[in-house]
Amino acid sequence: GDSVTQMEGPVTLSEEAFLTINCTYTATGYPSLFWYVQYPGEGLQLLLKATKADDKGSNKGFEATYRKETTSFHLEKGSVQVSDSAVYFCAWVSGSARQLTFGSGTQLTVLP
Amino acid sequence: DAGVTQSPTHLIKTRGQHVTLRCSPISGHKSVSWYQQVLGQGPQFIFQYYEKEERGRGNFPDRFSARQFPNYSSELNVNALLLGDSALYLCASSFRTGGGQETQYFGPGTRLLVL
């Protein structure tokens, strides 16, 4: 069935390290893809999105490219900061369904 | 501009009770969605409303119901609460662009604890 598979955490990195969080999806049609971030005790914030194949979403130094051939949308950042510590969720929505389907989340901790 | 607002922020109930959660969307957004996030998991879709009509329903029992008002705000109701209903309840609002794209923006959530 339709789903999102995210890299399992937790992930612990030192400040300025390179970050990759893998995300692959199974969906019918041509979904839009999203990364949301959740800081402790808060709701979800939209981090970036891509709506068609080969689109690259970017925000706050984070990037992800919509790869239709591998059904992936991996999140990357070249140099993480302590303030990036949060839970990151990959999600998709299809034109017909309209509701978001989320992955299970990846906890990121960045140490100074 | 104000984001999505939800009330209350926290709530404690006992089994068998009823709860009503409220959500006000971003100004101009006509669609509201509700999600349940159990600790340690990703959010699960409950309902979506657009222009006061239910547009989608997730795999939740009939104890869960919702409605949307003429000002596009929304309520989520849960009857006969169970311990397993303890979760963060998230509301998201969205609007559809001319190209048919929708992006959902989330509120801070209501944390419900059922004892």
Short mmCIF file of C-alpha atoms in Angstrom, two decimals:
data_model
loop_
_atom_site.label_atom_id
_atom_site.label_comp_id
_atom_site.label_asym_id
_atom_site.label_seq_id
_atom_site.Cartn_x
_atom_site.Cartn_y
_atom_site.Cartn_z
CA GLY A 1 0.00 0.00 0.00
CA ASP A 2 0.90 3.67 0.00
CA SER A 3 3.63 4.45 2.52
CA VAL A 4 6.76 6.37 3.44
CA THR A 5 9.92 4.66 4.68
CA GLN A 6 12.34 6.79 6.60
CA MET A 7 15.82 6.16 7.85
CA GLU A 8 15.57 4.97 11.41
CA GLY A 9 17.10 7.03 14.15
CA PRO A 10 18.22 8.32 16.38
CA VAL A 11 20.98 10.11 14.51
CA THR A 12 23.69 11.87 16.51
CA LEU A 13 26.16 14.19 14.79
CA SER A 14 28.76 16.71 15.79
CA GLU A 15 28.24 20.34 14.86
CA GLU A 16 29.27 21.12 11.25
CA ALA A 17 28.93 17.48 10.17
CA PHE A 18 27.13 16.50 6.96
CA LEU A 19 23.59 15.22 7.34
CA THR A 20 21.62 12.76 5.20
CA ILE A 21 18.24 11.36 6.20
CA ASN A 22 16.92 8.83 3.71
CA CYS A 23 13.29 8.75 2.63
CA THR A 24 11.60 6.54 0.05
CA TYR A 25 7.92 6.48 -0.78
CA THR A 26 5.38 4.15 -2.31
CA ALA A 27 2.52 6.06 -3.86
CA THR A 28 0.24 5.94 -6.85
CA GLY A 29 0.26 8.78 -9.31
CA TYR A 30 2.57 11.75 -8.98
CA PRO A 31 2.70 12.81 -5.34
CA SER A 32 4.02 16.04 -3.88
CA LEU A 33 6.78 15.43 -1.34
CA PHE A 34 7.53 17.25 1.91
CA TRP A 35 9.90 17.40 4.82
CA TYR A 36 8.49 18.64 8.12
CA VAL A 37 10.45 19.32 11.31
CA GLN A 38 9.20 19.03 14.87
CA TYR A 39 11.10 20.72 17.67
CA PRO A 40 10.59 19.41 21.22
CA GLY A 41 7.11 20.08 22.54
CA GLU A 42 5.94 21.77 19.36
CA GLY A 43 3.83 21.08 16.28
CA LEU A 44 5.14 20.43 12.79
CA GLN A 45 6.85 23.09 10.69
CA LEU A 46 7.14 22.81 6.94
CA LEU A 47 10.84 22.63 6.09
CA LEU A 48 10.74 22.17 2.30
CA LYS A 49 8.73 20.65 -0.50
CA ALA A 50 8.89 19.47 -4.11
CA THR A 51 5.92 18.98 -6.36
CA LYS A 52 7.34 17.21 -9.43
CA ALA A 53 10.17 14.98 -10.53
CA ASP A 54 13.67 16.51 -10.38
CA ASP A 55 12.45 19.48 -8.32
CA LYS A 56 14.81 20.48 -5.53
CA GLY A 57 13.31 21.91 -2.37
CA SER A 58 15.56 23.98 -0.13
CA ASN A 59 15.30 25.99 3.08
CA LYS A 60 17.65 26.99 5.93
CA GLY A 61 20.54 25.09 4.32
CA PHE A 62 18.52 21.87 3.95
CA GLU A 63 17.92 20.38 0.51
CA ALA A 64 16.02 17.44 -0.96
CA THR A 65 15.56 16.37 -4.59
CA TYR A 66 12.48 14.56 -5.88
CA ARG A 67 13.86 11.42 -7.57
CA LYS A 68 11.03 9.66 -9.35
CA GLU A 69 13.21 6.88 -10.75
CA THR A 70 14.25 5.81 -7.24
CA THR A 71 11.05 7.09 -5.49
CA SER A 72 13.26 8.94 -3.02
CA PHE A 73 13.40 12.36 -1.36
CA HIS A 74 16.49 12.29 0.84
CA LEU A 75 17.13 15.26 3.14
CA GLU A 76 20.65 16.73 3.22
CA LYS A 77 22.48 19.55 4.95
CA GLY A 78 26.13 20.34 4.50
CA SER A 79 26.86 21.61 8.01
CA VAL A 80 24.45 20.97 10.86
CA GLN A 81 24.06 23.17 13.92
CA VAL A 82 23.00 22.39 17.47
CA SER A 83 19.75 24.25 16.74
CA ASP A 84 18.90 21.65 14.06
CA SER A 85 18.26 19.07 16.78
CA ALA A 86 14.68 17.94 16.20
CA VAL A 87 12.57 15.17 14.70
CA TYR A 88 12.34 15.19 10.91
CA PHE A 89 9.36 13.72 9.05
CA CYS A 90 9.15 12.84 5.37
CA ALA A 91 5.63 12.97 3.91
CA TRP A 92 3.73 12.87 0.64
CA VAL A 93 0.32 13.85 -0.65
CA SER A 94 -1.29 12.79 -3.89
CA GLY A 95 -3.71 14.87 -5.87
CA SER A 96 -6.58 12.50 -5.27
CA ALA A 97 -6.00 11.69 -1.60
CA ARG A 98 -5.03 15.19 -0.37
CA GLN A 99 -4.10 13.93 3.09
CA LEU A 100 -0.47 13.67 4.13
CA THR A 101 1.09 10.26 4.64
CA PHE A 102 4.02 10.52 7.05
CA GLY A 103 7.07 8.46 7.77
CA SER A 104 7.83 7.46 11.34
CA GLY A 105 10.27 10.33 11.88
CA THR A 106 14.01 10.55 12.46
CA GLN A 107 15.35 12.02 15.69
CA LEU A 108 18.43 14.16 15.07
CA THR A 109 20.70 15.30 17.88
CA VAL A 110 23.59 17.65 17.09
CA LEU A 111 26.31 17.92 19.72
CA PRO A 112 28.49 21.02 20.15
CA ASP B 1 -0.14 36.92 9.82
CA ALA B 2 -1.29 34.54 12.50
CA GLY B 3 -0.62 30.87 11.93
CA VAL B 4 -2.90 27.97 12.72
CA THR B 5 -4.13 28.19 16.29
CA GLN B 6 -5.43 25.36 18.46
CA SER B 7 -7.08 25.18 21.84
CA PRO B 8 -6.62 24.02 24.46
CA THR B 9 -2.88 23.36 24.51
CA HIS B 10 -3.14 20.58 27.08
CA LEU B 11 -6.01 18.50 28.36
CA ILE B 12 -6.42 15.71 30.89
CA LYS B 13 -9.50 13.49 30.75
CA THR B 14 -10.56 10.14 32.19
CA ARG B 15 -11.70 7.08 30.30
CA GLY B 16 -15.24 7.29 28.99
CA GLN B 17 -15.32 11.08 28.89
CA HIS B 18 -15.84 13.24 25.84
CA VAL B 19 -13.45 15.90 24.49
CA THR B 20 -13.71 18.76 21.99
CA LEU B 21 -10.62 20.24 20.37
CA ARG B 22 -10.68 23.48 18.41
CA CYS B 23 -8.72 24.84 15.48
CA SER B 24 -8.61 28.16 13.64
CA PRO B 25 -6.96 28.08 10.22
CA ILE B 26 -4.68 30.62 8.62
CA SER B 27 -6.69 33.49 7.20
CA GLY B 28 -7.77 32.66 3.66
CA HIS B 29 -7.38 28.90 4.06
CA LYS B 30 -10.59 26.97 3.47
CA SER B 31 -9.39 23.46 4.23
CA VAL B 32 -8.68 22.00 7.66
CA SER B 33 -7.20 18.59 8.41
CA TRP B 34 -6.82 16.74 11.70
CA TYR B 35 -4.03 14.32 12.60
CA GLN B 36 -3.26 12.17 15.63
CA GLN B 37 0.36 11.78 16.68
CA VAL B 38 1.07 9.10 19.23
CA LEU B 39 4.38 9.49 21.07
CA GLY B 40 7.29 8.32 18.96
CA GLN B 41 5.31 7.99 15.73
CA GLY B 42 4.43 10.04 12.69
CA PRO B 43 1.05 11.79 12.51
CA GLN B 44 -1.92 9.74 11.30
CA PHE B 45 -4.67 11.35 9.24
CA ILE B 46 -8.11 11.57 10.88
CA PHE B 47 -10.27 13.98 8.86
CA GLN B 48 -10.16 16.68 6.22
CA TYR B 49 -12.80 19.33 5.68
CA TYR B 50 -13.18 21.79 2.86
CA GLU B 51 -15.89 24.43 2.69
CA LYS B 52 -17.69 22.71 5.58
CA GLU B 53 -17.85 19.38 3.75
CA GLU B 54 -15.94 16.26 4.81
CA ARG B 55 -13.43 15.56 2.07
CA GLY B 56 -11.59 12.64 3.61
CA ARG B 57 -11.59 10.32 6.58
CA GLY B 58 -8.81 8.16 7.93
CA ASN B 59 -9.02 4.78 9.60
CA PHE B 60 -10.45 5.91 12.94
CA PRO B 61 -13.53 4.63 14.78
CA ASP B 62 -16.87 6.42 14.79
CA ARG B 63 -16.06 7.81 18.24
CA PHE B 64 -14.12 10.44 16.31
CA SER B 65 -16.11 13.16 14.56
CA ALA B 66 -15.46 16.65 13.30
CA ARG B 67 -17.08 19.62 11.70
CA GLN B 68 -16.14 22.87 10.04
CA PHE B 69 -17.90 26.17 10.60
CA PRO B 70 -18.74 28.99 8.14
CA ASN B 71 -15.62 30.89 9.27
CA TYR B 72 -13.57 27.75 8.38
CA SER B 73 -12.64 26.99 11.98
CA SER B 74 -13.07 23.39 13.01
CA GLU B 75 -13.78 21.13 15.96
CA LEU B 76 -12.66 17.57 16.55
CA ASN B 77 -14.81 15.54 18.95
CA VAL B 78 -13.86 12.27 20.56
CA ASN B 79 -16.43 10.30 22.55
CA ALA B 80 -15.96 7.48 25.06
CA LEU B 81 -12.26 8.19 25.49
CA LEU B 82 -9.84 5.30 25.75
CA LEU B 83 -6.35 5.27 27.19
CA GLY B 84 -5.04 4.79 23.65
CA ASP B 85 -6.49 8.14 22.59
CA SER B 86 -3.70 9.86 24.51
CA ALA B 87 -1.75 11.72 21.85
CA LEU B 88 -0.88 15.05 20.31
CA TYR B 89 -3.73 16.18 18.07
CA LEU B 90 -2.58 18.36 15.21
CA CYS B 91 -4.65 20.63 13.03
CA ALA B 92 -3.42 21.79 9.64
CA SER B 93 -4.87 24.30 7.22
CA SER B 94 -4.27 24.62 3.52
CA PHE B 95 -5.46 26.32 0.36
CA ARG B 96 -5.45 25.05 -3.17
CA THR B 97 -3.46 27.04 -5.71
CA GLY B 98 -4.53 27.51 -9.30
CA GLY B 99 -2.20 24.67 -10.22
CA GLY B 100 -4.01 22.32 -7.86
CA GLN B 101 -1.21 22.20 -5.29
CA GLU B 102 -1.91 22.26 -1.57
CA THR B 103 0.55 22.72 1.26
CA GLN B 104 -0.57 22.01 4.80
CA TYR B 105 0.54 24.26 7.64
CA PHE B 106 0.29 22.90 11.15
CA GLY B 107 -0.72 24.36 14.47
CA PRO B 108 1.09 23.69 17.75
CA GLY B 109 -1.25 20.85 18.65
CA THR B 110 -3.36 19.85 21.63
CA ARG B 111 -1.79 17.33 23.94
CA LEU B 112 -4.48 14.99 25.32
CA LEU B 113 -3.84 12.66 28.22
CA VAL B 114 -6.47 10.07 29.09
CA LEU B 115 -6.22 8.55 32.54
#
